[in-house]
Coordinates of C-alpha atoms in Angstrom, one line a residue:
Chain A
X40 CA -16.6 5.8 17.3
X41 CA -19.0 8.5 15.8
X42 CA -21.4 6.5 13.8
X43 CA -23.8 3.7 14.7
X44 CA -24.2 2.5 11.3
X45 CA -21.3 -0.2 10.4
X46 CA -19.1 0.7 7.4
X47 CA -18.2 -2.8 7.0
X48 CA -20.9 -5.8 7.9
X49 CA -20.2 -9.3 7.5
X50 CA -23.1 -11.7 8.3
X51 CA -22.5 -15.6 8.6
X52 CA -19.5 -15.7 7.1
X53 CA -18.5 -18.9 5.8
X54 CA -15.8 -19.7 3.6
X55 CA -13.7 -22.6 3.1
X56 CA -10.4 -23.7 1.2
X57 CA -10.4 -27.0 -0.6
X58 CA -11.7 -28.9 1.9
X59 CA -10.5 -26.7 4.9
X60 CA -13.2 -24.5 6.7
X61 CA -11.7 -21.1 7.4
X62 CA -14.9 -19.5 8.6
X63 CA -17.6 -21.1 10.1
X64 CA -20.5 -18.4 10.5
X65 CA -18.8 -15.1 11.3
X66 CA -20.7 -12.2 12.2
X67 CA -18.5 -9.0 12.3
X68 CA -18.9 -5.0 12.0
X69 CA -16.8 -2.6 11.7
X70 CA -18.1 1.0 12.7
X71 CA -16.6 4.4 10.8
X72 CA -13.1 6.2 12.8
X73 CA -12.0 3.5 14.6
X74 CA -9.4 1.2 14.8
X75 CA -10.9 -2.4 14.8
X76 CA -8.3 -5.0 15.7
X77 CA -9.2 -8.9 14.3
X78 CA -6.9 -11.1 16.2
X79 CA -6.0 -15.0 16.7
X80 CA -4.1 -17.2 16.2
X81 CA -1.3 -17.9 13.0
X82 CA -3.9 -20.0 10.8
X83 CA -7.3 -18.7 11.6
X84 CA -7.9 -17.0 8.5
X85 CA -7.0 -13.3 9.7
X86 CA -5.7 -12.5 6.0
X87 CA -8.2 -14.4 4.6
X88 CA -10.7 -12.0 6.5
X89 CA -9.4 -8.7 4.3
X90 CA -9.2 -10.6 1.0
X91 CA -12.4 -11.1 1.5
X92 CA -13.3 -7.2 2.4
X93 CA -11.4 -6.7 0.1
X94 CA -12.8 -8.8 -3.5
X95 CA -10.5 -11.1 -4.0
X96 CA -12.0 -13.5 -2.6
X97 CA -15.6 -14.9 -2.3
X98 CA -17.8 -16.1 0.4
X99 CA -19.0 -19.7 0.1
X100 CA -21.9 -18.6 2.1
X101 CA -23.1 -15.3 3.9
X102 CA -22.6 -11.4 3.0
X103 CA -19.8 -8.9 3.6
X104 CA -20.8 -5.6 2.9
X105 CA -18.4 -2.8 2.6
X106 CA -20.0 0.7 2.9
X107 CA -23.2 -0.8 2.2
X108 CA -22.2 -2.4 -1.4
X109 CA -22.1 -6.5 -1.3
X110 CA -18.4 -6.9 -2.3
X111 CA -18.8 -10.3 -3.3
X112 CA -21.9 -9.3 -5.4
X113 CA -19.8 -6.3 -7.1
X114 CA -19.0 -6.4 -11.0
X115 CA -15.8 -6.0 -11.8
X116 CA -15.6 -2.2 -12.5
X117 CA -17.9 -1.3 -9.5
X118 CA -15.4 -3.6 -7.1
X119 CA -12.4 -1.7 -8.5
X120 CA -14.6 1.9 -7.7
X121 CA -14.8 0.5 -4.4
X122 CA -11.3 -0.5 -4.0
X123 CA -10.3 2.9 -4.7
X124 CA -11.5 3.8 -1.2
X125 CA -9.5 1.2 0.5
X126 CA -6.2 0.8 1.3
X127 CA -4.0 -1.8 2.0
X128 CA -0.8 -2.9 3.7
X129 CA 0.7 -6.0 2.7
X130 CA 2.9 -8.2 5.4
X131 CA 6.1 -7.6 3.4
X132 CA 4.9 -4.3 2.1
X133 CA 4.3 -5.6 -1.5
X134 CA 6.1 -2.4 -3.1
X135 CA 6.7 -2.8 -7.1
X136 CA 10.5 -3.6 -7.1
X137 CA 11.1 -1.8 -10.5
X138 CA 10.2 1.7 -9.0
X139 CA 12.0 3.8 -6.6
X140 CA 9.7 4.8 -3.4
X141 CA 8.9 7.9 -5.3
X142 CA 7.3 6.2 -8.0
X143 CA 5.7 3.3 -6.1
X144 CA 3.6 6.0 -4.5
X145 CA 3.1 7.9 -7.3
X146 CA 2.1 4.4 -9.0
X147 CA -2.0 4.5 -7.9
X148 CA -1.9 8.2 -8.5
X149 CA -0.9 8.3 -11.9
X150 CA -3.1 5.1 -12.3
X151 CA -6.3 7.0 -11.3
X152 CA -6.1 10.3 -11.5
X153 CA -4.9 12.8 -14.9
X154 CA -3.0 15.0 -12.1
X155 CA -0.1 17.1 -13.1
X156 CA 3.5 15.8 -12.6
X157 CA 4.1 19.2 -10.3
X158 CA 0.7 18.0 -7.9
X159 CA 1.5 14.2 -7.9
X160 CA 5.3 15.5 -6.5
X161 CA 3.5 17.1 -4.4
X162 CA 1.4 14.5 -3.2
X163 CA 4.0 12.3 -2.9
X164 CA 6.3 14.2 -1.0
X165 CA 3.3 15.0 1.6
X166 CA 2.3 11.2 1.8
X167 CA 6.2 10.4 2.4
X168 CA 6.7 13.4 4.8
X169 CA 3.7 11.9 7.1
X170 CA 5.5 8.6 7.4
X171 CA 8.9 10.4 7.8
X172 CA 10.7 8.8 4.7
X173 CA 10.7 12.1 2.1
X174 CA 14.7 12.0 2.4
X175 CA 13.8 8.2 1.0
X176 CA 12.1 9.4 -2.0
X177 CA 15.4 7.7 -4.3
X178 CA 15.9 4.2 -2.7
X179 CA 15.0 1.4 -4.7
X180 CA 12.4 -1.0 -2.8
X181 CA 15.5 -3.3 -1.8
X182 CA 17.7 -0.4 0.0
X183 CA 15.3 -0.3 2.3
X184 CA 15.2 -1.8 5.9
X185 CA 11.8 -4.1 6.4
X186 CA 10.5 -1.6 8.8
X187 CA 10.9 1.2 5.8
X188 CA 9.5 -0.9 3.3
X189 CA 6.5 -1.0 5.3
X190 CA 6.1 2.7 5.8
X191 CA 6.5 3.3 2.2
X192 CA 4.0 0.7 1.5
X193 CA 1.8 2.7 4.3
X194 CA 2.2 5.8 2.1
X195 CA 1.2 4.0 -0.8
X196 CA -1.8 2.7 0.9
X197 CA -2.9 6.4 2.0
X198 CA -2.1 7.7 -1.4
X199 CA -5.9 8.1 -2.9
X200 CA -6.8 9.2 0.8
X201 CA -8.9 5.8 1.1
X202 CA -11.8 5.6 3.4
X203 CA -10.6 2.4 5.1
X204 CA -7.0 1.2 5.9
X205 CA -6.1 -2.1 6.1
X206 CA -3.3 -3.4 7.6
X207 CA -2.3 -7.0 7.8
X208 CA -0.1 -8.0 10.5
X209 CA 1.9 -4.8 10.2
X210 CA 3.8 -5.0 14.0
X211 CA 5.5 -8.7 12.5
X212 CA 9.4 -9.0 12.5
X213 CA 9.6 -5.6 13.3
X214 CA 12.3 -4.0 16.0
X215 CA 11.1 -2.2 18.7
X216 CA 11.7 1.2 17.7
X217 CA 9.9 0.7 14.1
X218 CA 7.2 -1.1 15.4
X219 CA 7.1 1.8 18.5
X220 CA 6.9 4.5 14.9
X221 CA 4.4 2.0 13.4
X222 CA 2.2 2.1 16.4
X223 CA 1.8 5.9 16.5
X224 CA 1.7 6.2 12.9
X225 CA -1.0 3.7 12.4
X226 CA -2.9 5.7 15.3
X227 CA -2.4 9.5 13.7
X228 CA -3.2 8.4 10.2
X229 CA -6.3 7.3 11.5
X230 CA -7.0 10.1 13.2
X231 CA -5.5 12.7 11.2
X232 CA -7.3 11.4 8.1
X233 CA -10.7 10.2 9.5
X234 CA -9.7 6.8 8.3
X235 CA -11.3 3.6 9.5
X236 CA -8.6 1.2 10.4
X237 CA -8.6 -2.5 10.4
X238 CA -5.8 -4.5 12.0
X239 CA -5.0 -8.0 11.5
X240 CA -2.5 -9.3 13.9
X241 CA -1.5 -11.6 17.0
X242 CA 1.1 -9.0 18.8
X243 CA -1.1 -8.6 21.5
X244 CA 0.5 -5.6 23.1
X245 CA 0.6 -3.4 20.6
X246 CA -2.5 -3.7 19.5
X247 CA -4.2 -3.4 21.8
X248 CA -3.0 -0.2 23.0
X249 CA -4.6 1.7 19.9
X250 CA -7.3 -0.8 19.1
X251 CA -10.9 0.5 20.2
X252 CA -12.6 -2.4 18.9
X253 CA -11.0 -6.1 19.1
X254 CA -12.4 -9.3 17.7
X255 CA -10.9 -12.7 18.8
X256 CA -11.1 -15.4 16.2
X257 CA -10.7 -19.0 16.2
X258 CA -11.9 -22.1 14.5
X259 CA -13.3 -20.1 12.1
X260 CA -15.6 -18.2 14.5
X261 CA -15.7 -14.7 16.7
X262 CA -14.5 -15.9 20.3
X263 CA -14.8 -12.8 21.6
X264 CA -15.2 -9.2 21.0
X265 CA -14.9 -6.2 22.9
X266 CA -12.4 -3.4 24.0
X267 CA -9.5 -4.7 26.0
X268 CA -10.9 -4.0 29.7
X269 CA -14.0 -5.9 28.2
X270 CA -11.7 -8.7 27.1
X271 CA -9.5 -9.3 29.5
X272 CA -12.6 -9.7 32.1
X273 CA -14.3 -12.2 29.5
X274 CA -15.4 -15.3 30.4
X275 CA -14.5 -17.4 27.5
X276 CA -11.3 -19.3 28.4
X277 CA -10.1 -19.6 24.7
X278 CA -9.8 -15.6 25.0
X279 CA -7.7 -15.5 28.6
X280 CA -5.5 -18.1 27.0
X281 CA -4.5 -15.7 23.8
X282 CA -5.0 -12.6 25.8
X283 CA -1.9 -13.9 28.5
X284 CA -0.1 -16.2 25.7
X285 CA -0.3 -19.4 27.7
X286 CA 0.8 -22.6 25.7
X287 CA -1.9 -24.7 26.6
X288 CA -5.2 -24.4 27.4
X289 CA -8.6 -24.7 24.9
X290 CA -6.3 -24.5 21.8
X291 CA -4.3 -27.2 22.2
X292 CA -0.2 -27.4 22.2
X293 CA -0.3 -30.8 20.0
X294 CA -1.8 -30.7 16.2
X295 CA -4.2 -33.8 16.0
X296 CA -2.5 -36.3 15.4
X297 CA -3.1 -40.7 16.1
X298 CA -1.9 -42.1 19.6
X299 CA 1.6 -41.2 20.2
X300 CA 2.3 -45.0 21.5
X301 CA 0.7 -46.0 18.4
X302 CA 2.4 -43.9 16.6
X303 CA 5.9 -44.8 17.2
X304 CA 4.7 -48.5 17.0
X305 CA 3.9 -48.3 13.1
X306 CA 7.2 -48.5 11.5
X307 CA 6.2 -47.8 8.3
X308 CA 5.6 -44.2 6.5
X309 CA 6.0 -40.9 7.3
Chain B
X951 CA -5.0 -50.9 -3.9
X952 CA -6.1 -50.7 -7.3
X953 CA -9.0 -48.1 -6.5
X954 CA -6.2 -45.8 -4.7
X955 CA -4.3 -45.9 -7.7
X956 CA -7.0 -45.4 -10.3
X957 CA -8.1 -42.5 -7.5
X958 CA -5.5 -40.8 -8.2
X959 CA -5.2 -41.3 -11.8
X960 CA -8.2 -39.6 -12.0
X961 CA -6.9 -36.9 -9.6
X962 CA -4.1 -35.9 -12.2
X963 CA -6.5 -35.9 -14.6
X964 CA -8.8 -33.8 -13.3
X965 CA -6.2 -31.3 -12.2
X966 CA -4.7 -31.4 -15.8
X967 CA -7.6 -30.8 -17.3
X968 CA -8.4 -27.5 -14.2
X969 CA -5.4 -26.2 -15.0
X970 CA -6.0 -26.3 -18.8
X971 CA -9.2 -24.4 -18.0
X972 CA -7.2 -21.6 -16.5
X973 CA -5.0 -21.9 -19.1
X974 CA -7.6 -20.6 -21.6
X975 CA -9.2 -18.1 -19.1
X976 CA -6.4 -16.4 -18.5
X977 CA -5.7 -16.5 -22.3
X978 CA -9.0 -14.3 -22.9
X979 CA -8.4 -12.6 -19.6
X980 CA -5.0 -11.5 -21.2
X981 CA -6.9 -10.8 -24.9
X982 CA -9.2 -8.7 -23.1
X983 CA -6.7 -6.5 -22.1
X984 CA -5.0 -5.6 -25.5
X985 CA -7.2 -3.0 -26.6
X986 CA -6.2 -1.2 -23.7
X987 CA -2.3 -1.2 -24.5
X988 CA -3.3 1.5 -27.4
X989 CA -3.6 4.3 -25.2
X990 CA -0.4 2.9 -23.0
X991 CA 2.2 1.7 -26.1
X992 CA 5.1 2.7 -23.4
X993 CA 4.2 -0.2 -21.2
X994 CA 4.7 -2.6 -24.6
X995 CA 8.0 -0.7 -25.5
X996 CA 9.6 -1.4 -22.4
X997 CA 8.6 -5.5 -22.5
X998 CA 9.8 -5.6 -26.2
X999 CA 13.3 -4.2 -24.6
X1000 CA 13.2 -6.8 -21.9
X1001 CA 12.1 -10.1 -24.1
X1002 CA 13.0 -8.8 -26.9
X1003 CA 16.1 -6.4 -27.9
X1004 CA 17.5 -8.4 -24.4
X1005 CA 17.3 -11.6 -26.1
X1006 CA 19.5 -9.9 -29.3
X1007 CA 22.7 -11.7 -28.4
X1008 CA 21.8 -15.1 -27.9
X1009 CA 19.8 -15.0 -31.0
X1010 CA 22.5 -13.6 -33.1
X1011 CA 25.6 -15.5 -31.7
X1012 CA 23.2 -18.8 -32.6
X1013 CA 22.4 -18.3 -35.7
X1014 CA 25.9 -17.2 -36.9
X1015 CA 27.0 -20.7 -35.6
X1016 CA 23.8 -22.6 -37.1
X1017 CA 24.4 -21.2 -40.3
X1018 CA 28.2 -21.7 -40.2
X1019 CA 27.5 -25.6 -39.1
X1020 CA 24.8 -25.4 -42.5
X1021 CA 27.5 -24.6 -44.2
X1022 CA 29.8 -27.0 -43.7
X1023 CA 27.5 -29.7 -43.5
X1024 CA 25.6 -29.0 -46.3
X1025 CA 28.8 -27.9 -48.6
X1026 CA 30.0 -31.5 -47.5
X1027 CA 27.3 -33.7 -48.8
X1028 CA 26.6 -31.3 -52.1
X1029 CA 30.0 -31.3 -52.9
X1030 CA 29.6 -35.0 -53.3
X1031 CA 26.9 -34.4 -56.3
X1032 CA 29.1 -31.5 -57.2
X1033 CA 26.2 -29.2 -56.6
X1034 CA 28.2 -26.9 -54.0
X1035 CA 26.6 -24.0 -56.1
X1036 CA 23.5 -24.8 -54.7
X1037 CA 25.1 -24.3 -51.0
X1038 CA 23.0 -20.7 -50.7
X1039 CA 19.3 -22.5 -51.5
X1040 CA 20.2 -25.2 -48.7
X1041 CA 21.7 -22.7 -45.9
X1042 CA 18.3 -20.4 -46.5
X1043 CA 15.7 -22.7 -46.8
X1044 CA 16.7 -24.5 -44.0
X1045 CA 17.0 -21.3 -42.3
X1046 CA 13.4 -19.5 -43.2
X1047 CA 11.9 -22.9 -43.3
X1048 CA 12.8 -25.1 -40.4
X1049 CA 15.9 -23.5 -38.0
X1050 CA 14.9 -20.2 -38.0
X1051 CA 11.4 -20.2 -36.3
X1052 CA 12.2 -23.6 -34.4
X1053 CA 16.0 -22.5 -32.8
X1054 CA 14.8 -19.1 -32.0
X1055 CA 11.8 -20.2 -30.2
X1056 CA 13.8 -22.6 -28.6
X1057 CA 16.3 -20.1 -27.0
X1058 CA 12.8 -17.4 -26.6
X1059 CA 11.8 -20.0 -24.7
X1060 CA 15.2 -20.2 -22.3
X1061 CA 16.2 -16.7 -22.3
X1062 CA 12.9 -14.8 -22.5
X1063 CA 10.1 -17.5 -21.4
X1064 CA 11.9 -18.4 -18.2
X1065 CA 13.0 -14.7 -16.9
X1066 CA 9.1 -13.8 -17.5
X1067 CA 7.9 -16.9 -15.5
X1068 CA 9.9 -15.9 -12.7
X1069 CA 9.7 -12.4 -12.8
X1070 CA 5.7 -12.9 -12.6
X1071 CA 6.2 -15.6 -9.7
X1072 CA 7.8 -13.6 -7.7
X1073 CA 5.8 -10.6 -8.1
X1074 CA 3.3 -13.0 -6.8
X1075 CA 4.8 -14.6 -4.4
X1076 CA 5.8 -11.1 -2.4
X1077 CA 2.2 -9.9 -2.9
X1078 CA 2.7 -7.4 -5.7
X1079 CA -0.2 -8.6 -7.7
X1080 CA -2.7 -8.4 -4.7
X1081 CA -1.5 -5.4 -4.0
X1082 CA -2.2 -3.8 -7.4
X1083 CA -5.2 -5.5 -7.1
X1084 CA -6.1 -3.8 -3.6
X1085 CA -4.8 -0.6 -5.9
X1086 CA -7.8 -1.4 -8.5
X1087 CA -5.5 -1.6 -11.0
X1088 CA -5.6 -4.9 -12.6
X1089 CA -2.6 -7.1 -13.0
X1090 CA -3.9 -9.1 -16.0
X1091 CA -4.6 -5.6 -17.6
X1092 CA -0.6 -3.8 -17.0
X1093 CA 1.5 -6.4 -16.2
X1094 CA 0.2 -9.6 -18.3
X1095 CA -1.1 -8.2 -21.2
X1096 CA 1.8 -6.3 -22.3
X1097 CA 4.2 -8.4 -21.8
X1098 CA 2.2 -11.2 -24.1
X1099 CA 2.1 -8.3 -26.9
X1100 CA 5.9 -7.8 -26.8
X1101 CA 6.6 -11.7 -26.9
X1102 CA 4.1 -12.2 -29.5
X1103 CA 5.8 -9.5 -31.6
X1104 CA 9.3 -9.8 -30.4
X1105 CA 9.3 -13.6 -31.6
X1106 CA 8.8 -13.0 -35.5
X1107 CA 11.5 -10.4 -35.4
X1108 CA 14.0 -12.7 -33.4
X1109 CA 13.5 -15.7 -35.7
X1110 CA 14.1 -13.2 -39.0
X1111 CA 17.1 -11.6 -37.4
X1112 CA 18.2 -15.4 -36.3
X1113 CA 17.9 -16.7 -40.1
X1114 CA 19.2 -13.2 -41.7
X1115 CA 22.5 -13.5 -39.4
X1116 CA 22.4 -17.4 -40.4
X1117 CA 22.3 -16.9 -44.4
X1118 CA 25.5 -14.5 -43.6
X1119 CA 27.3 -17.0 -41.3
X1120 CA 26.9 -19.4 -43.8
X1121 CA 28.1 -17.1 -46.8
X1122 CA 31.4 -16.5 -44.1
X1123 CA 32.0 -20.5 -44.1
X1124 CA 31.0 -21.5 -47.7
X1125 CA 32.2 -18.5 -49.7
X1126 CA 35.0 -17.5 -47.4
X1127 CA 36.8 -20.7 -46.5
X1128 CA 35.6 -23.5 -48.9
X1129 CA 35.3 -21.3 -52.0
X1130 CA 31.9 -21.7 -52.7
X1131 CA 31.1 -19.0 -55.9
X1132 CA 29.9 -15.5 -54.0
X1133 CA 27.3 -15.0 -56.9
X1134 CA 26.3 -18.1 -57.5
X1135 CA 25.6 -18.1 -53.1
X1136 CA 23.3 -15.3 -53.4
X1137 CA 21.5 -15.9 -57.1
X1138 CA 20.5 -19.6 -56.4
X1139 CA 18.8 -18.2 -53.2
X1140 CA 17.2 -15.7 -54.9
X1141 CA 15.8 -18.0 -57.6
X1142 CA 14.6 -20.7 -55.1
X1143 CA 13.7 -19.0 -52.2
X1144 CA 10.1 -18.1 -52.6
X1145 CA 8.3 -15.6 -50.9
X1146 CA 4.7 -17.4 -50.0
X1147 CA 5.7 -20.6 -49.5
X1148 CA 9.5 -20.4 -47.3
X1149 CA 9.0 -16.9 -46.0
X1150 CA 5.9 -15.9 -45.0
X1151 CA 4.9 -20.1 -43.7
X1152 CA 8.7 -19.4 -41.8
X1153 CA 6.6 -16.1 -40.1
X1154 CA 3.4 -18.1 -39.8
X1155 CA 5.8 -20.1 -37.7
X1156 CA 7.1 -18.2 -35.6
X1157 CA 3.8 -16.3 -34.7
X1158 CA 2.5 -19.2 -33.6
X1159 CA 5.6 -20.1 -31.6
X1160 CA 5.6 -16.9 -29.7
X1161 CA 2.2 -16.7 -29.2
X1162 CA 2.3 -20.4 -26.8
X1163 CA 5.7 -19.5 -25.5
X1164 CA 4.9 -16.5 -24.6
X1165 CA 1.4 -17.7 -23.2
X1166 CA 3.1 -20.6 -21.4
X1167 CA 5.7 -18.3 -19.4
X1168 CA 3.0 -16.0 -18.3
X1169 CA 0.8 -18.6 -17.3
X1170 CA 3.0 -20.7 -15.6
X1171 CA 4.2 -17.6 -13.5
X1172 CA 0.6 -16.3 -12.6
X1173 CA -0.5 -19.8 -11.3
X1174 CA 2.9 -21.1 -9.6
X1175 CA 2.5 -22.0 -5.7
X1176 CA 3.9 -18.5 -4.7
X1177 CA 6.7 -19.9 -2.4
X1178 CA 10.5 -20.1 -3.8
X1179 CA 10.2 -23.8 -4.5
X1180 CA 7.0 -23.0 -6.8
X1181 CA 8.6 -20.4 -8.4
X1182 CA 11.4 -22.9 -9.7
X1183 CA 9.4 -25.5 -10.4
X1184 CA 7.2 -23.2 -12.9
X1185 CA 10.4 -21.7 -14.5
X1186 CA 11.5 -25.0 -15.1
X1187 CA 8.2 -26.5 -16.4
X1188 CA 7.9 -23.2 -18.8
X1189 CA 11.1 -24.1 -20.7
X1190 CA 10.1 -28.1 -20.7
X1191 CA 6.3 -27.3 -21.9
X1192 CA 7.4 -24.6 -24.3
X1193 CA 10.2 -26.9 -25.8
X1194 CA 8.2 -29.6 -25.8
X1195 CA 5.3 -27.4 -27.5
X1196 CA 7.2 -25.4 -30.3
X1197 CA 8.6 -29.0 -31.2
X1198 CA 5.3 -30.3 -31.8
X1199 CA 3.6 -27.4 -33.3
X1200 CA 6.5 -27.2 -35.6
X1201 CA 5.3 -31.1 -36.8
X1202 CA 2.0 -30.2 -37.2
X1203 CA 2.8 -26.5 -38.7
X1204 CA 5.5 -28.2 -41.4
X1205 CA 2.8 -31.4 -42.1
X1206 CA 0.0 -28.5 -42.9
X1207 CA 2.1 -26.3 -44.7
X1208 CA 5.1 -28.6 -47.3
X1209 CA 3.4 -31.5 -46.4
X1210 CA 1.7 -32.3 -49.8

């Protein structure tokens, strides 16, 4: 961390989906060249989270301030200025499947900038060099392997050299040697570039071992927050439970549901 | 009993009339965005290829056969009144009138309505959209709006190339096989086929056909559930809707325009 004031500030977050509540009052910073890490469980709304950093979606109540802007405030030309300093990595990558990986990276680039074609190959072949995939540069989108698509899409992401990174659960349904690459990319880029990086996930282990920052959520609230030493000596059993994987314990192994006996009594419906 | 069924009565109604309202939003959304294809015409060049010179085939293969079936149908019942020289005004005016814009929007509808619902699903069903979004480059604005051009122009073109290939397959059948007079074909469909009123209402038509088809296909695709069971389920409502929509249209079109 080398600066005090947050890049990103979310104050009493509250959002809700039909008549779900995602976020119940969620106060969150996120402080310039670090790796923040925003974990919990499948369901919680991590993804939610950075849609909502990121525009697309609105707040039903509270702020979320990105580099002291109110994104949810934002018109639509301003948000889309602001966009440009963020970058993104989808789950499944999200590359355009009509473009090879050359273009899909040259895709923003030619999108914002008047560049020459001899600097945007440049460009390109830098970004693809840093993730190790330049020999890739031809493969369409679906010759690559998921762990591949997800670098390119990482190059892609770093293509305007974006001020913050986002990357939403980018360790999933990967094998151990791509998510071992993964890891140590996610942690040069950031370094390397000065980015500020924001992980969504629930693979425990590797995040944590580049995270500086980690917020727990749950029930649409921060649990817990801390670096992992901090965590794993936290008081708050919800966060011991996650931390060690248990099955049972303040989030419970049963979905609500009416009394089993009940249940199997009715014999009627579904 | 009652109150849960008029409950949800008013449910569907409610979300019909929501998803009308998006309907029309995205509509200006995607109107909005046309100015913009000026500086970018390669973006609408390479949608006309995909809905339109792709669709080329089916068009042309149909309305060979429609106006082969014209002719032997309508050769049948004018021979009867021993009008058969008259065989050239019927194949063409039901052509440019009525089969033209309708059949061709019909198959738009299949071949070029359903590939773009899908196509669009799917790019947002694996994220594509959100991620141009997180790009700052709108999806509405290059992905949307061109494609609504090309349909909107591609559709007028299709129907004349569907009733021009028609008028020939129907000169094949009733000048070539049942000896219909070749001059006699092409003069009575000069002399009665009029400009105004069969042409241009034919290209009113099928303006107004492409424009909903079109519309339909893209907005079924942008608002489908983005799993692979809402993907199908919006490719199959865009070729039901369309259908059902050029069909009506085409009432209400024909009533307005020969109907006094």
């Amino acid at each position: 961390m080398t600066d005090t004031t947050p890049l990103i500030r979310i104050r009493d977050l509250h959002f809700r989906r039909g008549e779900r509540v995602i976020f119940n009052g969620v106060d969150l910073d996120i402080f310039p060249g670090g790796i923040t890490a925003i974990m919990g469980p499948s369901g919680t709304g991590k993804t939610t989270l950075l849609q909502l950093i990121g525009g697309q979606l609105k707040p039903t109540r509270g702020t979320v301030e990105v580099d002291g802007q109110p994104v949810h405030e934002l018109r639509r030309s301003a948000l889309y200025a602001l966009r440009r300093k963020m970058g993104m990595l989808f789950q499944n990558g999200a590359l355009l499947t009509d473009m090879n990986v050359f273009e899909n990276i040259a895709y923003p680039i030619r999108e914002h900038t008047e560049l020459p074609e001899s600097m945007i190959r440049t460009l390109v072949l830098m970004k693809l060099e840093a993730v190790g995939l330049r020999g890739a540069r031809a493969l369409m989108p679906n010759q690559l392997s998921c762990g591949m698509a997800r670098r390119v899409a990482l190059a892609r992401g770093i293509a305007l050299d974006p001020m913050i990174m986002m990357y939403d659960e980018p360790f999933t349904g990967q094998d151990p040697i791509s998510m071992g690459v993964l890891v140590r990319l996610i942690r040069s880029l950031n370094e390397a570039m000065g980015l500020t990086s924001i992980i969504v996930s629930h693979d425990i282990a590797e995040t944590c071992e580049i995270a500086d920052m980690i917020y727990l959520l749950a029930e649409g609230r921060v649990v817990a927050k801390g670096s992992l030493p901090e965590l794993q000596q936290h008081e708050s059993a919800w966060a011991r439970q996650f931390l060690n994987g248990e099955p049972d314990g303040p989030v419970p192994f049963h979905y609500p549901a009416a009394d089993l006996a009940e249940d199997l009594l009715t014999m009627t419906g579904t | 009993m009652f109150f849960d069924w008029l409950q949800q009565l008013g449910h569907r109604g409610l979300d019909i009339f929501e998803r009308i309202g998006r309907a029309h939003l995205l509509f200006f959304a995607i109107l909005a965005g046309q100015p913009g294809l000026l500086s970018r015409p390669r973006l609408v060049i390479a949608q006309l290829y995909s809905v339109g010179v792709l669709s080329l085939l089916i068009i042309v293969m149909s309305g060979l056969f429609v106006g082969m079936v014209l002719a032997l149908q309508g050769y049948n019942t004018l021979v009867k009144f021993g009008a058969e020289e008259s065989l050239g005004t019927v194949v063409a005016l039901s052509l440019v009138r009525e089969l033209g814009p309708v059949v061709a929007a019909l198959l738009f509808a299949g071949r070029a309505g359903s590939a773009l619902t899908a196509e669009i699903g799917l790019m947002k069903t694996t994220e594509q959209l959100s991620a141009m979004e997180m790009m700052a480059v709108d999806p509405i604005r290059r992905i949307l709006a061109p494609r609504f051009l090309a349909g909107f122009i591609a559709m007028p073109l299709l129907a004349s190339i569907f009733s021009a290939v028609g008028v020939f397959g129907g000169y094949f059948v009733g000048v070539g096989q049942l000896g219909v007079d070749a001059g006699s074909y092409w003069s009575q469909m000069q002399a009665n086929v009029d400009i105004y009123d069969d042409i241009v209402n034919g290209v009113i038509k099928s303006l107004v056909f492409g424009l909903v088809v079109t519309w339909i296909a893209i907005f079924e695709g942008h608002d489908c559930t983005p799993t692979s069971e809402g993907v199908s389920r919006a490719t199959t409502r865009t070729v039901v809707h369309s259908s059902l929509a050029v069909l009506a249209l085409d009432f209400i079109l024909t009533a307005l325009m020969f109907g006094d």
